Coordinates of C-alpha atoms and ligand atoms in Angstrom, one line a residue:
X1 CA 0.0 0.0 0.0
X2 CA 1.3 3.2 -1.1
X3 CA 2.3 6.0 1.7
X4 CA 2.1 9.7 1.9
X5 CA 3.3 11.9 4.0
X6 CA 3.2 15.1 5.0
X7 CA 5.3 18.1 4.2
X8 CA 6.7 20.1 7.2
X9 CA 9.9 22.6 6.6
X10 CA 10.9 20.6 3.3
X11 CA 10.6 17.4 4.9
X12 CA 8.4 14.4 4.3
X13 CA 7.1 13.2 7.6
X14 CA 4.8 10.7 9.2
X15 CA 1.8 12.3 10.9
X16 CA 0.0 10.9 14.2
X17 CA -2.1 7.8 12.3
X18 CA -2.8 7.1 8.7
X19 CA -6.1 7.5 6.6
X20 CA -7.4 5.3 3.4
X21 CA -8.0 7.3 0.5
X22 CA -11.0 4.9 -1.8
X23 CA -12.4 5.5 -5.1
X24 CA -15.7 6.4 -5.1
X25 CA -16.0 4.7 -8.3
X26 CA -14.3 1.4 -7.0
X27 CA -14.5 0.6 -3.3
X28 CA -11.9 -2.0 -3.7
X29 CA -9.3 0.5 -5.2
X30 CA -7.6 2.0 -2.4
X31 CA -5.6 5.0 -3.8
X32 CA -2.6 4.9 -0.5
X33 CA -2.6 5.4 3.5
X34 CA -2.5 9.1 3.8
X35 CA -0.9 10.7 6.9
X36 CA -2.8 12.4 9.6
X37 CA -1.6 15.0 11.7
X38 CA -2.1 16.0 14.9
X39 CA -2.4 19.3 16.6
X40 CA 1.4 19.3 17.7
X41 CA 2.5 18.5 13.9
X42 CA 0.5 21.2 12.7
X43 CA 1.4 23.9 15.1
X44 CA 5.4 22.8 13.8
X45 CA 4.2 23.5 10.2
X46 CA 3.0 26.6 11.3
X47 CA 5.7 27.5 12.7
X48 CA 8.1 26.5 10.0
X49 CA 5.9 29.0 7.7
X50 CA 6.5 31.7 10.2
X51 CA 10.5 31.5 10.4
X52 CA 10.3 30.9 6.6
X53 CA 8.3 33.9 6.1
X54 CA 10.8 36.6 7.1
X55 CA 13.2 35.4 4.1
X56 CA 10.2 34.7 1.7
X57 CA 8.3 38.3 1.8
X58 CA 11.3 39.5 1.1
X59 CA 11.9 37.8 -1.8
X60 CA 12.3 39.4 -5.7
X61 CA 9.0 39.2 -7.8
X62 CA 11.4 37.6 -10.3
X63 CA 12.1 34.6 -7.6
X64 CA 8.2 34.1 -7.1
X65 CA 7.3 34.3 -10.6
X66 CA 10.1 32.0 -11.3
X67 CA 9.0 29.4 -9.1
X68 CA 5.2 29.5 -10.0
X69 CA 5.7 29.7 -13.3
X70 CA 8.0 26.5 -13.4
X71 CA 5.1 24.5 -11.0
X72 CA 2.4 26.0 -13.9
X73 CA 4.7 24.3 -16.3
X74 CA 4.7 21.1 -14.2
X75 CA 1.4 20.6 -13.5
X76 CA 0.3 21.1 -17.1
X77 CA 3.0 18.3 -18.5
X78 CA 1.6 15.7 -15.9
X79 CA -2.3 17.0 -16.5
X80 CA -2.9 13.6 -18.2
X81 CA -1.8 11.4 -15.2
X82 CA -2.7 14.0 -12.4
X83 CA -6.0 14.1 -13.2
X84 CA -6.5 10.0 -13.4
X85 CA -5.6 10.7 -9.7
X86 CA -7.7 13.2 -9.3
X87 CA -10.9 11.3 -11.0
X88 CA -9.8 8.2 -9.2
X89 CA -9.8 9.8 -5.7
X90 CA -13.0 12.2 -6.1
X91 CA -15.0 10.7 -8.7
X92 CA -15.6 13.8 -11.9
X93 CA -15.1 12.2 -15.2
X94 CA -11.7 11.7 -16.5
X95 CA -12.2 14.4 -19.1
X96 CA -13.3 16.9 -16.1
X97 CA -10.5 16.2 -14.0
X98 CA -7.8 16.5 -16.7
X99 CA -9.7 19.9 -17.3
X100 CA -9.6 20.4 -13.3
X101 CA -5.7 19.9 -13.0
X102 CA -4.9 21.9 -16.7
X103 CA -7.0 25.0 -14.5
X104 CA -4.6 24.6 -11.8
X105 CA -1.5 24.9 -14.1
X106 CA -3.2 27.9 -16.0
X107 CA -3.6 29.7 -12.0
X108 CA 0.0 28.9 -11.3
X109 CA 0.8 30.8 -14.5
X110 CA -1.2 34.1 -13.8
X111 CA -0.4 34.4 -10.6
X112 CA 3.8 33.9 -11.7
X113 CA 2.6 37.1 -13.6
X114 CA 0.9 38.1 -10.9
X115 CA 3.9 38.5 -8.6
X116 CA 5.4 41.5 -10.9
X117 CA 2.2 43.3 -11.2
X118 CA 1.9 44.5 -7.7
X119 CA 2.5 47.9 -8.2
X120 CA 1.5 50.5 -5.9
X121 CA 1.1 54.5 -6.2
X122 CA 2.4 57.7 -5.4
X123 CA -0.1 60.1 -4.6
X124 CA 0.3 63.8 -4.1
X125 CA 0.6 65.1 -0.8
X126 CA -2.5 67.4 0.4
X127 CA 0.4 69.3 2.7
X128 CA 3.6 71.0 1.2
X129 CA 6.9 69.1 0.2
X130 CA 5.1 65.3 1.2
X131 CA 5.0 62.9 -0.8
X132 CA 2.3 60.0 0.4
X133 CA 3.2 56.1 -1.5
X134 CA 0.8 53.3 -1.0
X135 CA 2.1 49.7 -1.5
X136 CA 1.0 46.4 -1.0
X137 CA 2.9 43.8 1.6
X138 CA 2.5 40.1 2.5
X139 CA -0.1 39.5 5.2
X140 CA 2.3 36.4 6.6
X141 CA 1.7 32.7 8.0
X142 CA -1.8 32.0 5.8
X143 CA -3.5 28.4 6.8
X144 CA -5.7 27.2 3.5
X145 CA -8.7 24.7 4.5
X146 CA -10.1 23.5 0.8
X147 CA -13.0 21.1 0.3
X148 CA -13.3 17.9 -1.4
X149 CA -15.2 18.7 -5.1
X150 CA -12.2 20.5 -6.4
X151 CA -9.0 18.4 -4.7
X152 CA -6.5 20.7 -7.5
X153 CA -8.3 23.4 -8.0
X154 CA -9.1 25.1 -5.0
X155 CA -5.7 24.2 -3.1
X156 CA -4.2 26.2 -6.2
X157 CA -6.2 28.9 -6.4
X158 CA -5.3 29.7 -2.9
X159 CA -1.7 28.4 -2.7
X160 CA -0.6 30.5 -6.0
X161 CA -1.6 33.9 -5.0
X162 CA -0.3 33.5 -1.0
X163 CA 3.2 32.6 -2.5
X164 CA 2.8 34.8 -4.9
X165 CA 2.6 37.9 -3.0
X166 CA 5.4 36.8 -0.8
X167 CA 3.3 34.9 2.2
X168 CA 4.2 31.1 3.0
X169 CA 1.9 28.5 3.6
X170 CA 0.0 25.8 5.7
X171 CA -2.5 23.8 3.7
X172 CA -4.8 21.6 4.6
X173 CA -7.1 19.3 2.0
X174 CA -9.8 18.0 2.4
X175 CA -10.5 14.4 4.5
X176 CA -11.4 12.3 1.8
X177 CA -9.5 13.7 -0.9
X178 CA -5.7 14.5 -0.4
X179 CA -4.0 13.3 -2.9
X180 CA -3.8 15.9 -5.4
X181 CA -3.1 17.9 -2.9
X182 CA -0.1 15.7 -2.2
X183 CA 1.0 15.9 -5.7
X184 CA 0.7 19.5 -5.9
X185 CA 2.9 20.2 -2.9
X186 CA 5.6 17.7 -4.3
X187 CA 5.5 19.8 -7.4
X188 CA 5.8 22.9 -5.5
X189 CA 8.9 21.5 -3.3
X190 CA 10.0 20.0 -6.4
X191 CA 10.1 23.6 -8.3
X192 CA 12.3 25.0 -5.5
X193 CA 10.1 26.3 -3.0
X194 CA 12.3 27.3 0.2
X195 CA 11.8 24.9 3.5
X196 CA 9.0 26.0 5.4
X197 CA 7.6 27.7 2.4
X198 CA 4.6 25.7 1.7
X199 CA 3.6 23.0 4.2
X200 CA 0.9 20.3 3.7
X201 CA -0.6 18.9 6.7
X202 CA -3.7 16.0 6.4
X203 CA -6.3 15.5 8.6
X204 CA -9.4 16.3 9.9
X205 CA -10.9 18.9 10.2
X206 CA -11.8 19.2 14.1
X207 CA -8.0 18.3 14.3
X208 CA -5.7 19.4 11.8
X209 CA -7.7 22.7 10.8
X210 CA -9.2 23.7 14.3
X211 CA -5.5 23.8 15.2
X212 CA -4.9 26.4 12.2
X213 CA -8.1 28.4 12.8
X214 CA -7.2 28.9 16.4
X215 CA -2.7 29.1 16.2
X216 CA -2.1 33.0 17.1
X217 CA 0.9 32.4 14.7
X218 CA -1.6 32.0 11.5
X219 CA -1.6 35.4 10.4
X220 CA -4.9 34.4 8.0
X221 CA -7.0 31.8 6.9
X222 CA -8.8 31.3 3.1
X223 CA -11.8 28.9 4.0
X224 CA -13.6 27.0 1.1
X225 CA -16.2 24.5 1.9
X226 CA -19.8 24.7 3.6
X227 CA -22.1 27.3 5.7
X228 CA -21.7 25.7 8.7
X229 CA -18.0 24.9 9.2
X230 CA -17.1 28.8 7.6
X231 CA -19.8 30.4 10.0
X232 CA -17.6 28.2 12.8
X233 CA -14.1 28.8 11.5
X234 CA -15.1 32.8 10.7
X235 CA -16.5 33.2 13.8
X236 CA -12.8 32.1 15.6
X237 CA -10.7 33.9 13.3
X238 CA -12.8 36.9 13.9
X239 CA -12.2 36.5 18.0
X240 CA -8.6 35.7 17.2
X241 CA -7.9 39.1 15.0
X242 CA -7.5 37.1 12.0
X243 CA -8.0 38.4 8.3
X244 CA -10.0 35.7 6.8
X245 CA -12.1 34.6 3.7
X246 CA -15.1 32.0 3.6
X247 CA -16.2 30.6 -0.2
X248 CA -19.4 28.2 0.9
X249 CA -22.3 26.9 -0.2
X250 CA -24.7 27.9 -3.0
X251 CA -28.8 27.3 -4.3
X252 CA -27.9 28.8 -8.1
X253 CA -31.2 29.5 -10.1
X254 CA -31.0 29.1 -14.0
X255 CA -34.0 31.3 -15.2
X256 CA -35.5 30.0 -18.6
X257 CA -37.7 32.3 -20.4
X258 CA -40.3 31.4 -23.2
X259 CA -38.3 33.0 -25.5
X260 CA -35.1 30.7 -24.9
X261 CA -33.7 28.5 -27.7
X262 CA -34.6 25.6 -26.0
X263 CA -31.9 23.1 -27.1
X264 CA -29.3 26.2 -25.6
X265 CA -31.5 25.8 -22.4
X266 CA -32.0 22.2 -21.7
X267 CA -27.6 22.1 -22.8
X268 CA -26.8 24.8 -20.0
X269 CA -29.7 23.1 -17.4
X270 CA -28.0 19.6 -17.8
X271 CA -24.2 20.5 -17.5
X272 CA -24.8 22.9 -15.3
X273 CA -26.9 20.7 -12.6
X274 CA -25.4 17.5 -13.6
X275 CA -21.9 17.3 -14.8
X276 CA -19.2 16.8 -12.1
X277 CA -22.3 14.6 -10.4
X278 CA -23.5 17.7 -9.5
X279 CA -21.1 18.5 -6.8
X280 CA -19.9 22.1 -7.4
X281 CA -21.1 24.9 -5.4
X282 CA -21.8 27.1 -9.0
X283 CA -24.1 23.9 -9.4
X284 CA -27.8 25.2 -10.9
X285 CA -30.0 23.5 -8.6
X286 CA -33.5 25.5 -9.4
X287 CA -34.6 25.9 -12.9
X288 CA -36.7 28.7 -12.8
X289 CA -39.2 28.1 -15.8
X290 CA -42.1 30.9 -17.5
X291 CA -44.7 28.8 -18.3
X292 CA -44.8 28.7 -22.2
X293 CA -41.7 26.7 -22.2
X294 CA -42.8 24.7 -19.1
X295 CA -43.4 21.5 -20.8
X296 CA -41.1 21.7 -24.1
X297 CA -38.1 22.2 -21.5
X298 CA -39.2 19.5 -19.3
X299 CA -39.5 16.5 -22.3
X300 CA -36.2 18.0 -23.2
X301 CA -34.6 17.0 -19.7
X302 CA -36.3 13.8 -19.6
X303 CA -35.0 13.0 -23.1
X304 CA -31.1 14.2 -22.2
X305 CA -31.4 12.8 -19.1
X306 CA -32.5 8.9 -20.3
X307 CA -28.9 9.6 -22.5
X308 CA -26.6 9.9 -19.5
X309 CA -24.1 7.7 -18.7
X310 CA -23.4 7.3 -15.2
X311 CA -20.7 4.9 -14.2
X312 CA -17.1 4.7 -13.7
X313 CA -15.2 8.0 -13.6
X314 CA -12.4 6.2 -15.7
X315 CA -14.3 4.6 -18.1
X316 CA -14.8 6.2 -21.7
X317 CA -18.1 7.6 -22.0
X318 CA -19.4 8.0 -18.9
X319 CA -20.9 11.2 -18.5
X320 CA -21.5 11.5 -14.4
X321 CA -19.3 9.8 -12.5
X322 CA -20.7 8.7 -8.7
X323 CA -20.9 10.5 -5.4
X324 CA -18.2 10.9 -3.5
X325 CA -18.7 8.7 -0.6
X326 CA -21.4 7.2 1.5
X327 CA -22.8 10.1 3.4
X328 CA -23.2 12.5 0.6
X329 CA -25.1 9.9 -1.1
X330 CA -27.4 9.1 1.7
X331 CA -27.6 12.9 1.7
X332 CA -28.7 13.2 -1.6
X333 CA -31.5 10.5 -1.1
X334 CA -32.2 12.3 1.9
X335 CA -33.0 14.9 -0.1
X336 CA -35.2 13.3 -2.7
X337 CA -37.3 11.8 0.2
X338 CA -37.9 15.0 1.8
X339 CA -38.7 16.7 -2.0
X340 CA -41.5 13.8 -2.4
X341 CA -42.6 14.3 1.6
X342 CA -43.5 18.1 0.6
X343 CA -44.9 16.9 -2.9
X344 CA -42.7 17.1 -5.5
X345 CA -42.3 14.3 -8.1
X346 CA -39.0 12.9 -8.4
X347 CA -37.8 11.7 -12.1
X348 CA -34.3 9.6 -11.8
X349 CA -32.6 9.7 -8.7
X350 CA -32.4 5.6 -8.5
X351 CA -29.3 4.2 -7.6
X352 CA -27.4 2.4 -10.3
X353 CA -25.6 -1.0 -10.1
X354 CA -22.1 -1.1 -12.6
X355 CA -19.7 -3.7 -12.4
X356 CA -17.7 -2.2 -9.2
X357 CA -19.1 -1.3 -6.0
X358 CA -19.8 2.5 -6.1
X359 CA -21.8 5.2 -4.9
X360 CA -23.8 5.4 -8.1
X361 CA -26.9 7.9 -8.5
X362 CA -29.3 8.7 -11.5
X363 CA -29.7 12.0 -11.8
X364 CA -32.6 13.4 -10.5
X365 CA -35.4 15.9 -11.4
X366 CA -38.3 17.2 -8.9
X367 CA -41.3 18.9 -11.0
X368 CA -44.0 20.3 -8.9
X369 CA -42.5 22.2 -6.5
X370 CA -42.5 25.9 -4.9
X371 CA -40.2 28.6 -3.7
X372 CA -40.5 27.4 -0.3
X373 CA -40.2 23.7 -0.2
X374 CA -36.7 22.8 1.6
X375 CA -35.8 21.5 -2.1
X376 CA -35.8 24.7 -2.9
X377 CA -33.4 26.0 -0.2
X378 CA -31.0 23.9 1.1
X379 CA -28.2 22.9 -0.8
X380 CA -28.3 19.1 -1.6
X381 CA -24.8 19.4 -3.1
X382 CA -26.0 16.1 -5.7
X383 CA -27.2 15.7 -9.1
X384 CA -30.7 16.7 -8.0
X385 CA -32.1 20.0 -9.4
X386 CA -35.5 21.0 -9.1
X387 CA -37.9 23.0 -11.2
X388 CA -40.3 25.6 -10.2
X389 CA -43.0 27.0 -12.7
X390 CA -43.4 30.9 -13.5
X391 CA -45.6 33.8 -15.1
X392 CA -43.2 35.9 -16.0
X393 CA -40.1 37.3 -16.0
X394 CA -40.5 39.7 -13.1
X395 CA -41.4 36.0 -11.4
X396 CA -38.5 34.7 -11.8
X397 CA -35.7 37.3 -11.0
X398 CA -37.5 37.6 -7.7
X399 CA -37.5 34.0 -7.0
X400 CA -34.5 33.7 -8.5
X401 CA -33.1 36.1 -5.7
X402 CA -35.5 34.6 -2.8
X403 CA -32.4 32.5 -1.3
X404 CA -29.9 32.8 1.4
X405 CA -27.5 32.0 -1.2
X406 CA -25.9 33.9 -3.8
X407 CA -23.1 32.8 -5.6
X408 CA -23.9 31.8 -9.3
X409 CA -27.6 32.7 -11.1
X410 CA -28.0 32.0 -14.7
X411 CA -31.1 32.9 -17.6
X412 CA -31.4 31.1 -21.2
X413 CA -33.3 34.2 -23.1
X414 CA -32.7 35.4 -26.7
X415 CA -33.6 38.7 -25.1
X416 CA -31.5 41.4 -24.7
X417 CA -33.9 43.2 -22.7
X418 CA -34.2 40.6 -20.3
X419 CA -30.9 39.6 -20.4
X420 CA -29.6 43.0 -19.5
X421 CA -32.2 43.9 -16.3
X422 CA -31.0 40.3 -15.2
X423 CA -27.2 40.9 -15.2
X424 CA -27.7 43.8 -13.2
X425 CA -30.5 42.4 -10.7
X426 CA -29.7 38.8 -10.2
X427 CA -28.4 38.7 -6.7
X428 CA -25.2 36.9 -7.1
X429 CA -21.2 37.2 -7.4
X430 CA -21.3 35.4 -10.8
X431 CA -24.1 36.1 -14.0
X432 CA -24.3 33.9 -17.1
X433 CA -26.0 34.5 -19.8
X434 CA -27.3 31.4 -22.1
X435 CA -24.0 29.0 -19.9
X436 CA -24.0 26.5 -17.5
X437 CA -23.9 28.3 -13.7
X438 CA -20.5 26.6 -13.5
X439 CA -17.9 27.0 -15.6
X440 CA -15.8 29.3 -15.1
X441 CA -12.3 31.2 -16.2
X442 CA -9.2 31.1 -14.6
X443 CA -8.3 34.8 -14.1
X444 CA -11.0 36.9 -13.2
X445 CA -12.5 36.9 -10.2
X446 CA -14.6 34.1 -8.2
X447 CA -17.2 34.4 -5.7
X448 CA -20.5 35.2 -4.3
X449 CA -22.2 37.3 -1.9
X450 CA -25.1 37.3 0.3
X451 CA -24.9 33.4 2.4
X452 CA -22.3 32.3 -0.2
X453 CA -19.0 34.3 0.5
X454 CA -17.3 36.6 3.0
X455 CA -14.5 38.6 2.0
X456 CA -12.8 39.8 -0.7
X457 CA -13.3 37.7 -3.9
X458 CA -10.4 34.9 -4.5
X459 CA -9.0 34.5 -8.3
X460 CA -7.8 37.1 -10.7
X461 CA -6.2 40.2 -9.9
X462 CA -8.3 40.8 -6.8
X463 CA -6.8 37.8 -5.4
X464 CA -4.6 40.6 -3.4
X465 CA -7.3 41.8 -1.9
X466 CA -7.2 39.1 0.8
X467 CA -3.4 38.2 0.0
X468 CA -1.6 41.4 0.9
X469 CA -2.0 44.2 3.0
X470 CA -2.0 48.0 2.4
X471 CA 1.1 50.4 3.3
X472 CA 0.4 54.3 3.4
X473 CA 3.9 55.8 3.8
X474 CA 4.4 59.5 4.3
X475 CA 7.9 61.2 3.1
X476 CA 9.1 64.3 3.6
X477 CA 12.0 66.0 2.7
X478 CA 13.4 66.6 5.9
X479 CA 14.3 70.0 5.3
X480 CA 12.1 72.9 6.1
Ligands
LIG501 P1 -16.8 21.0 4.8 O1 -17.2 22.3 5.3 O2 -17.3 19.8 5.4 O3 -15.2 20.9 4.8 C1 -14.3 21.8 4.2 C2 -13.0 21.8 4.8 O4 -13.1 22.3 6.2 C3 -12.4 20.4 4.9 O5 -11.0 20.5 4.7 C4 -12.7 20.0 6.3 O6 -11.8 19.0 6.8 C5 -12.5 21.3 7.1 N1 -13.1 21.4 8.4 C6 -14.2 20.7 8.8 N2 -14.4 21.0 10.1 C7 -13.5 21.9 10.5 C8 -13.3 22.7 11.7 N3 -14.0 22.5 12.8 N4 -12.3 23.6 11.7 C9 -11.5 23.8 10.6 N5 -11.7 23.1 9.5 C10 -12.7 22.2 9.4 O7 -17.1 21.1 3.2 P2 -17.0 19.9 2.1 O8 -18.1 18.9 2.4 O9 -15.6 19.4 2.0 O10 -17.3 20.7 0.8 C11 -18.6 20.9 0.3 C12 -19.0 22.3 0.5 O11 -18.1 23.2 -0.1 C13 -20.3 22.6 -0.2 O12 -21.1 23.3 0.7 C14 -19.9 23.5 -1.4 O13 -20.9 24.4 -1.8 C15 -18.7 24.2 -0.8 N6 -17.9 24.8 -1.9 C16 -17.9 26.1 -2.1 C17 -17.1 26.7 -3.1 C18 -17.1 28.2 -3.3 O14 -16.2 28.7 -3.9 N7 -18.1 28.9 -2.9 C19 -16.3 25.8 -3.9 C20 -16.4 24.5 -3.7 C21 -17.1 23.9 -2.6

């Protein structure tokens, strides 16, 4: 059985017990023994970031761009074999995950570019003879927590722009899916990183992360994953004095109009709710529907949805790969059960025998329901969308909006009209127009607002909002 360790101050070391990592696809496949560290481990990782830290931020933008840019270059020669892993270990199609792990090499790129774009300005004094510079500086010791539906991703989209501005690194993936995590750490050590640089410590998340959420040497914490744990980890950094930043969960509406081209519609509706089994948080999981479509757009679901392959994650053709593990599956029937309960009426949502043992799941459709059923509300975080029936326009951009959430909302229209009010009133980080709710680009930014986020958005240029801090030096002459 294959080992992996962790990475503390450029060394490879055992943690406190060891964790399986198992293909969703293949319960029999175990991927390798992952290590898992304890609270003492990760307060040394931390602590190896902080000494590292006062050589790093002081490093050249040509250093940092020259070590990103060489992991970008890495990542993107092994996409092909990184993202079997990554399929393997969390389940997306092959095709996705190669896409998943050529994203992460694209990030690494930007934000090597990144690193000489800081900048800053000199502004003119409002007093005689001053001159008044604003610059940007590392924040210091950041701790990363990422989920499990993106295991390359995420960690990258975080780890790039912390190095990038000069700040070293404690990372910690998620449970159940660590090993391209793993991979991307060995890359980043590989490339040259420093000791103490970037550290990678597994584990759970009442163990490993608690201990990063609540070390007075983490200067920062960048949080992806759901409402409940973000509300838990914000609300310590917050009493702690840290700077921090929560991506969670969503409930992203796709509005379809009467006048949508319907093929366009029902395309966006089933990769947008169903590819990547579902499991994103840019997911569309309410199609809200005007009624002269209604029933066109519903045959049109039925028929794409009778034509998708769900299977093996490896396997050519399979177009939805399973669930990740056990509990999100029994969540996701959970969810169905409750849908019927309240009087929706499910289409799909069986579970599906293959050849291998695997958490296998239909996708699933639920037709008669309203704004307020907990279908409607809750993220399920499965391929289970539901559909709620409209007049109008005006309709559906206000239930569109009638969520906690708001992180991705999408409309199918060939109205320009429509589409317009809908970009500016759609109460959500993220607008598409006619495109799958997820789906994004690499380098502009990525969030949501309202339930969804808290702080400055990640990606892109404003990465630096939450990855450096803001200097405001006076100068003056000296002379009077
Ligand atoms: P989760 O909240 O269960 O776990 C996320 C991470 O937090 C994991 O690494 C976990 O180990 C860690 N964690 C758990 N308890 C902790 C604690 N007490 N202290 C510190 N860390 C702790 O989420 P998940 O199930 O891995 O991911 C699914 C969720 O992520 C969904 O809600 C989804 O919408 C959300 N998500 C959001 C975005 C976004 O950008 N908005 C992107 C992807 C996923």
């Amino acid at each position: 059985m294959s080992q992996f360790a962790n990475y503390i101050d450029g060394q490879w070391v055992e943690g406190a017990s060891v964790s399986r990592n198992v293909n969703p696809s293949n319960l029999d496949d175990v991927i390798g023994e992952f290590a898992q560290a304890d609270a003492e481990q990760t307060q040394r990782a931390i602590s190896a970031a902080r000494k590292a830290f006062a050589r790093w931020s002081l490093s050249t933008p040509q250093q940092r761009f020259d070590l990103l840019d060489q992991v970008g270059s890495a990542i993107l020669a092994r996409k092909a074999e990184l993202g079997r892993l990554l399929a393997r270990e969390e389940g997306k199609t092959l095709p996705e995950a190669i896409g998943e792990v050529g994203r992460a090499g694209q990030i690494f790129k930007f934000f090597a570019g990144e690193a000489l774009r800081v900048g800053g300005e000199i502004v003119p004094s409002v007093r005689p003879g001053m001159t008044v510079e604003v610059t940007r500086e590392p924040l210091g010791v950041i701790g990363l927590i990422t989920p499990w539906n993106f295991p390359i991703a995420i960690p990258a989209w975080k780890i790039a722009p912390a190095l990038a501005f000069g700040n070293t690194v404690v990372v910690k993936p998620a449970d159940l899916v660590p090993a391209s995590t793993w991979e991307l750490v060995k890359i980043i050590a590989e490339a040259g990183a420093p000791a103490g640089v970037i550290n990678l410590v597994m584990g759970r998340g009442a163990v490993v992360g608690e201990a990063l959420v609540s070390s007075p040497d983490v200067d920062a914490v960048s949080f992806t994953g759901s409402v409940a744990t973000g509300h838990a980890i914000g609300a310590k950094c917050f009493a702690s004095g840290k700077k921090f930043q929560l991506e969670m969960g969503g409930k992203n509406p796709m509005v379809v109009l009467d006048d949508a081209d319907l093929d366009v519609a029902v395309e966006a509706c089933i990769n947008g709710a169903f590819y990547s089994t579902g499991q994103r948080c840019t997911a569309s999981s309410r199609f809200i529907v005007t009624e002269g479509i209604y029933d066109r757009f519903i045959d049109g679901m039925k028929t794409r949805m009778r034509a998708l392959k769900v299977g093996d994650a490896l396997a050519d053709g399979t177009h939805i790969g399973p669930v990740v593990d056990d509990k999100q599956l029994q969540q996701d029937e959970r969810y169905l059960a409750i849908a019927r309960e309240e009087g929706g009426t499910v289409f799909g949502g069986e579970r599906v025998e293959r050849d291998t043992r695997g958490y296998f799941l239909a996708p699933a459709l639920v037709t008669d329901t309203t704004p307020v059923m907990r279908i409607n509300r809750e993220e399920v975080f499965g391929p289970v969308a539901s559909v709620i029936k409209v007049k109008d326009y005006n309709e559906a951009l206000a239930v569109a909006n009638d969520t906690e959430f708001g992180l991705s909302a999408g409309i199918c229209t060939t109205s320009l009209k429509y589409s317009n009010h809908f970009r500016r009133h759609a109460q959500a980080g993220m607008v598409m127009v006619n495109t799958p709710t997820a789906g994004v680009d690499y380098h502009v930014p990525f969030g949501g607002r309202k339930g969804s986020s808290y702080g400055p958005r990640e990606q892109g240029s404003y990465a630096r909002e939450f990855y450096t801090t803001v200097k405001t030096a006076y100068v003056s002459p000296g002379v009077v």
